[in-house]
Amino acid sequence: MTDIDWDDLRAAATEAMQRAYAPYSRYKVGAAALVTDGRVVQGCNVENASYGVGLCAECGLVSELNMSGGGRLVAFVCVNGDGETIMPCGRCRQLLYEFAVPGMLLETVSGIRTIDEVLPDAFGPRDLQAHGGTEAVQ
Ligand code: THU
C-alpha cells in the first residue's frame, strides 16, 4: 500500500465540511477517503427540516465513491467545523465497512486505527454471501 498523506486527506475533508448544510445542529462535518485507484472522494452532512432524515457526511462520500467509478476505501478521515478530526458515528462505520479494503485505515481521535478496530466483529457482505444472497465482492 502506498503511503497515505493524512494532511492532504484532512484538507480534503475540511474542504468538504465547508459545503455542509447543517442549519439545525450547526455542526458541520466533512469526510474524505482515499480510494484504491488513487482518487479522493468526499462528502458533507446534509440536514433536513425533518430532522431524522438528515444525511451524514459519510453518506455523500459512499455515494460519490460509487458515482465516480467505484473501488474500495483505503484511508478515511472526517472533521468537524473547526477542522478537528472526529469519529464517524456507528451507522457510518457500517457504511464505510461495506466499501473498505481489508485493514482500511482511519485517522481517529486516538490515532490511526483500522476499520476492524473501530467496528469489531462487523456484520458485512460475507455474512450474506454465506447464504448466497449478495453480489458484493468483499
Ligand atoms: N454527522 C456526520 O455527518 N457524520 C458523523 O459520523 C457524525 C455526525 C453529522 C450528522 C448531523 O448533521 C451532525 O453531524 C450532528 O450530529
PDB file of C-alpha atoms and ligand atoms in Angstrom:
ATOM      1  CA  MET A   1       0.000   0.000   0.000  1.00  0.00           C
ATOM      2  CA  THR A   2       1.265   3.470  -0.837  1.00  0.00           C
ATOM      3  CA  ASP A   3       1.970   5.974   1.899  1.00  0.00           C
ATOM      4  CA  ILE A   4      -1.078   7.906   2.976  1.00  0.00           C
ATOM      5  CA  ASP A   5      -0.859  11.688   3.069  1.00  0.00           C
ATOM      6  CA  TRP A   6      -3.078  12.326   6.085  1.00  0.00           C
ATOM      7  CA  ASP A   7      -2.603  16.095   5.878  1.00  0.00           C
ATOM      8  CA  ASP A   8      -3.848  16.030   2.299  1.00  0.00           C
ATOM      9  CA  LEU A   9      -6.820  13.829   3.221  1.00  0.00           C
ATOM     10  CA  ARG A  10      -7.713  16.050   6.199  1.00  0.00           C
ATOM     11  CA  ALA A  11      -7.548  19.094   3.916  1.00  0.00           C
ATOM     12  CA  ALA A  12      -9.980  17.396   1.521  1.00  0.00           C
ATOM     13  CA  ALA A  13     -12.309  16.624   4.437  1.00  0.00           C
ATOM     14  CA  THR A  14     -12.085  20.227   5.644  1.00  0.00           C
ATOM     15  CA  GLU A  15     -12.896  21.483   2.148  1.00  0.00           C
ATOM     16  CA  ALA A  16     -15.949  19.201   2.050  1.00  0.00           C
ATOM     17  CA  MET A  17     -17.000  20.410   5.517  1.00  0.00           C
ATOM     18  CA  GLN A  18     -17.258  23.935   4.133  1.00  0.00           C
ATOM     19  CA  ARG A  19     -20.071  22.744   1.853  1.00  0.00           C
ATOM     20  CA  ALA A  20     -22.070  21.160   4.695  1.00  0.00           C
ATOM     21  CA  TYR A  21     -25.731  22.028   5.083  1.00  0.00           C
ATOM     22  CA  ALA A  22     -26.233  21.908   8.836  1.00  0.00           C
ATOM     23  CA  PRO A  23     -28.645  24.699   9.801  1.00  0.00           C
ATOM     24  CA  TYR A  24     -30.286  22.613  12.544  1.00  0.00           C
ATOM     25  CA  SER A  25     -27.400  21.128  14.508  1.00  0.00           C
ATOM     26  CA  ARG A  26     -24.964  23.833  13.409  1.00  0.00           C
ATOM     27  CA  TYR A  27     -22.418  21.015  13.446  1.00  0.00           C
ATOM     28  CA  LYS A  28     -20.730  20.832  10.071  1.00  0.00           C
ATOM     29  CA  VAL A  29     -18.934  17.631   9.099  1.00  0.00           C
ATOM     30  CA  GLY A  30     -16.713  16.837   6.140  1.00  0.00           C
ATOM     31  CA  ALA A  31     -15.300  13.470   5.172  1.00  0.00           C
ATOM     32  CA  ALA A  32     -12.668  12.344   2.697  1.00  0.00           C
ATOM     33  CA  ALA A  33     -11.266   8.988   1.718  1.00  0.00           C
ATOM     34  CA  LEU A  34      -8.505   7.651  -0.486  1.00  0.00           C
ATOM     35  CA  VAL A  35      -9.717   5.060  -2.990  1.00  0.00           C
ATOM     36  CA  THR A  36      -7.800   2.035  -4.296  1.00  0.00           C
ATOM     37  CA  ASP A  37      -7.169   3.725  -7.660  1.00  0.00           C
ATOM     38  CA  GLY A  38      -5.720   6.836  -6.006  1.00  0.00           C
ATOM     39  CA  ARG A  39      -8.648   9.194  -6.286  1.00  0.00           C
ATOM     40  CA  VAL A  40     -10.086  11.011  -3.286  1.00  0.00           C
ATOM     41  CA  VAL A  41     -13.822  11.041  -2.574  1.00  0.00           C
ATOM     42  CA  GLN A  42     -15.536  13.496  -0.249  1.00  0.00           C
ATOM     43  CA  GLY A  43     -18.833  14.106   1.477  1.00  0.00           C
ATOM     44  CA  CYS A  44     -20.529  16.611   3.767  1.00  0.00           C
ATOM     45  CA  ASN A  45     -23.510  16.340   6.070  1.00  0.00           C
ATOM     46  CA  VAL A  46     -26.841  17.464   4.635  1.00  0.00           C
ATOM     47  CA  GLU A  47     -29.573  18.016   7.202  1.00  0.00           C
ATOM     48  CA  ASN A  48     -33.313  18.287   6.713  1.00  0.00           C
ATOM     49  CA  ALA A  49     -36.269  20.055   8.323  1.00  0.00           C
ATOM     50  CA  SER A  50     -37.460  16.538   9.076  1.00  0.00           C
ATOM     51  CA  TYR A  51     -34.515  16.072  11.435  1.00  0.00           C
ATOM     52  CA  GLY A  52     -34.355  12.280  11.345  1.00  0.00           C
ATOM     53  CA  VAL A  53     -33.738  12.061   7.617  1.00  0.00           C
ATOM     54  CA  GLY A  54     -30.571  14.166   7.676  1.00  0.00           C
ATOM     55  CA  LEU A  55     -27.583  12.638   5.919  1.00  0.00           C
ATOM     56  CA  CYS A  56     -24.163  12.201   7.492  1.00  0.00           C
ATOM     57  CA  ALA A  57     -21.100  13.241   5.535  1.00  0.00           C
ATOM     58  CA  GLU A  58     -20.228   9.573   5.009  1.00  0.00           C
ATOM     59  CA  CYS A  59     -23.479   9.025   3.105  1.00  0.00           C
ATOM     60  CA  GLY A  60     -22.384  11.536   0.486  1.00  0.00           C
ATOM     61  CA  LEU A  61     -18.906  10.039   0.431  1.00  0.00           C
ATOM     62  CA  VAL A  62     -20.020   6.479  -0.353  1.00  0.00           C
ATOM     63  CA  SER A  63     -22.434   7.853  -2.928  1.00  0.00           C
ATOM     64  CA  GLU A  64     -19.602   9.730  -4.629  1.00  0.00           C
ATOM     65  CA  LEU A  65     -17.439   6.603  -4.447  1.00  0.00           C
ATOM     66  CA  ASN A  66     -19.960   4.674  -6.482  1.00  0.00           C
ATOM     67  CA  MET A  67     -20.936   7.523  -8.799  1.00  0.00           C
ATOM     68  CA  SER A  68     -17.327   8.280  -9.703  1.00  0.00           C
ATOM     69  CA  GLY A  69     -16.245   4.776 -10.606  1.00  0.00           C
ATOM     70  CA  GLY A  70     -16.426   2.505  -7.570  1.00  0.00           C
ATOM     71  CA  GLY A  71     -13.436   0.915  -5.913  1.00  0.00           C
ATOM     72  CA  ARG A  72     -12.619   0.410  -2.267  1.00  0.00           C
ATOM     73  CA  LEU A  73     -11.737   2.783   0.527  1.00  0.00           C
ATOM     74  CA  VAL A  74      -8.112   2.664   1.668  1.00  0.00           C
ATOM     75  CA  ALA A  75      -7.979   5.520   4.178  1.00  0.00           C
ATOM     76  CA  PHE A  76     -10.598   7.791   5.735  1.00  0.00           C
ATOM     77  CA  VAL A  77     -10.878  10.896   7.865  1.00  0.00           C
ATOM     78  CA  CYS A  78     -13.751  13.130   8.944  1.00  0.00           C
ATOM     79  CA  VAL A  79     -13.625  16.540  10.574  1.00  0.00           C
ATOM     80  CA  ASN A  80     -15.934  18.964  12.356  1.00  0.00           C
ATOM     81  CA  GLY A  81     -16.476  22.662  11.685  1.00  0.00           C
ATOM     82  CA  ASP A  82     -13.202  23.532  13.401  1.00  0.00           C
ATOM     83  CA  GLY A  83     -11.304  21.123  11.181  1.00  0.00           C
ATOM     84  CA  GLU A  84     -10.742  18.744  14.087  1.00  0.00           C
ATOM     85  CA  THR A  85     -10.711  15.033  13.435  1.00  0.00           C
ATOM     86  CA  ILE A  86     -13.848  13.340  14.770  1.00  0.00           C
ATOM     87  CA  MET A  87     -15.062   9.766  14.904  1.00  0.00           C
ATOM     88  CA  PRO A  88     -17.552   8.502  12.336  1.00  0.00           C
ATOM     89  CA  CYS A  89     -20.826   7.639  14.054  1.00  0.00           C
ATOM     90  CA  GLY A  90     -21.759   3.995  14.494  1.00  0.00           C
ATOM     91  CA  ARG A  91     -24.049   3.867  11.471  1.00  0.00           C
ATOM     92  CA  CYS A  92     -21.363   5.420   9.309  1.00  0.00           C
ATOM     93  CA  ARG A  93     -18.736   2.924  10.448  1.00  0.00           C
ATOM     94  CA  GLN A  94     -21.047   0.318   8.959  1.00  0.00           C
ATOM     95  CA  LEU A  95     -21.394   2.347   5.738  1.00  0.00           C
ATOM     96  CA  LEU A  96     -17.609   2.548   5.463  1.00  0.00           C
ATOM     97  CA  TYR A  97     -17.127  -1.146   6.240  1.00  0.00           C
ATOM     98  CA  GLU A  98     -19.161  -2.120   3.183  1.00  0.00           C
ATOM     99  CA  PHE A  99     -16.608  -0.452   0.887  1.00  0.00           C
ATOM    100  CA  ALA A 100     -13.425  -0.802   2.930  1.00  0.00           C
ATOM    101  CA  VAL A 101     -10.348  -2.701   1.818  1.00  0.00           C
ATOM    102  CA  PRO A 102      -9.370  -5.216   4.493  1.00  0.00           C
ATOM    103  CA  GLY A 103      -7.458  -3.213   7.074  1.00  0.00           C
ATOM    104  CA  MET A 104      -8.695   0.181   5.870  1.00  0.00           C
ATOM    105  CA  LEU A 105      -7.119   2.935   7.951  1.00  0.00           C
ATOM    106  CA  LEU A 106      -8.907   5.781   9.705  1.00  0.00           C
ATOM    107  CA  GLU A 107      -7.437   8.835  11.356  1.00  0.00           C
ATOM    108  CA  THR A 108      -9.241   8.907  14.696  1.00  0.00           C
ATOM    109  CA  VAL A 109      -9.195  10.889  17.931  1.00  0.00           C
ATOM    110  CA  SER A 110      -6.839   8.222  19.296  1.00  0.00           C
ATOM    111  CA  GLY A 111      -4.526   7.929  16.306  1.00  0.00           C
ATOM    112  CA  ILE A 112      -4.517   5.797  13.177  1.00  0.00           C
ATOM    113  CA  ARG A 113      -6.822   2.785  13.571  1.00  0.00           C
ATOM    114  CA  THR A 114      -8.084   0.054  11.293  1.00  0.00           C
ATOM    115  CA  ILE A 115     -11.719  -0.398  10.372  1.00  0.00           C
ATOM    116  CA  ASP A 116     -11.691  -3.626  12.393  1.00  0.00           C
ATOM    117  CA  GLU A 117     -10.623  -1.708  15.477  1.00  0.00           C
ATOM    118  CA  VAL A 118     -13.459   0.798  15.211  1.00  0.00           C
ATOM    119  CA  LEU A 119     -16.061  -1.779  14.141  1.00  0.00           C
ATOM    120  CA  PRO A 120     -15.031  -5.106  15.653  1.00  0.00           C
ATOM    121  CA  ASP A 121     -16.667  -8.336  14.531  1.00  0.00           C
ATOM    122  CA  ALA A 122     -18.621  -6.397  11.925  1.00  0.00           C
ATOM    123  CA  PHE A 123     -21.614  -7.775  10.118  1.00  0.00           C
ATOM    124  CA  GLY A 124     -20.926  -7.442   6.407  1.00  0.00           C
ATOM    125  CA  PRO A 125     -21.266  -8.747   2.867  1.00  0.00           C
ATOM    126  CA  ARG A 126     -19.564 -12.044   3.761  1.00  0.00           C
ATOM    127  CA  ASP A 127     -22.353 -12.892   6.159  1.00  0.00           C
ATOM    128  CA  LEU A 128     -24.839 -12.617   3.309  1.00  0.00           C
ATOM    129  CA  GLN A 129     -22.561 -14.403   0.842  1.00  0.00           C
ATOM    130  CA  ALA A 130     -22.630 -17.404   3.136  1.00  0.00           C
ATOM    131  CA  HIS A 131     -26.335 -17.560   2.343  1.00  0.00           C
ATOM    132  CA  GLY A 132     -25.917 -16.928  -1.382  1.00  0.00           C
ATOM    133  CA  GLY A 133     -27.589 -13.566  -1.250  1.00  0.00           C
ATOM    134  CA  THR A 134     -25.172 -10.891  -2.427  1.00  0.00           C
ATOM    135  CA  GLU A 135     -23.041  -9.757  -5.364  1.00  0.00           C
ATOM    136  CA  ALA A 136     -20.718  -7.761  -3.127  1.00  0.00           C
ATOM    137  CA  VAL A 137     -17.053  -8.648  -3.514  1.00  0.00           C
ATOM    138  CA  GLN A 138     -15.682  -8.004  -0.059  1.00  0.00           C
TER     139      GLN A 138
HETATM  140  N1  THU B   1     -22.523  13.653  11.459  1.00  0.00           N
HETATM  141  C1  THU B   1     -21.896  13.233  10.340  1.00  0.00           C
HETATM  142  O1  THU B   1     -22.056  13.832   9.254  1.00  0.00           O
HETATM  143  N2  THU B   1     -21.079  12.148  10.409  1.00  0.00           N
HETATM  144  C2  THU B   1     -20.786  11.503  11.563  1.00  0.00           C
HETATM  145  O2  THU B   1     -20.125  10.478  11.525  1.00  0.00           O
HETATM  146  C3  THU B   1     -21.234  12.059  12.849  1.00  0.00           C
HETATM  147  C4  THU B   1     -22.385  13.001  12.743  1.00  0.00           C
HETATM  148  C5  THU B   1     -23.446  14.803  11.362  1.00  0.00           C
HETATM  149  C6  THU B   1     -24.903  14.425  11.444  1.00  0.00           C
HETATM  150  C7  THU B   1     -25.527  15.732  11.862  1.00  0.00           C
HETATM  151  O3  THU B   1     -25.803  16.500  10.696  1.00  0.00           O
HETATM  152  C8  THU B   1     -24.444  16.421  12.667  1.00  0.00           C
HETATM  153  O4  THU B   1     -23.248  15.708  12.414  1.00  0.00           O
HETATM  154  C9  THU B   1     -24.707  16.429  14.169  1.00  0.00           C
HETATM  155  O5  THU B   1     -24.946  15.142  14.642  1.00  0.00           O
END
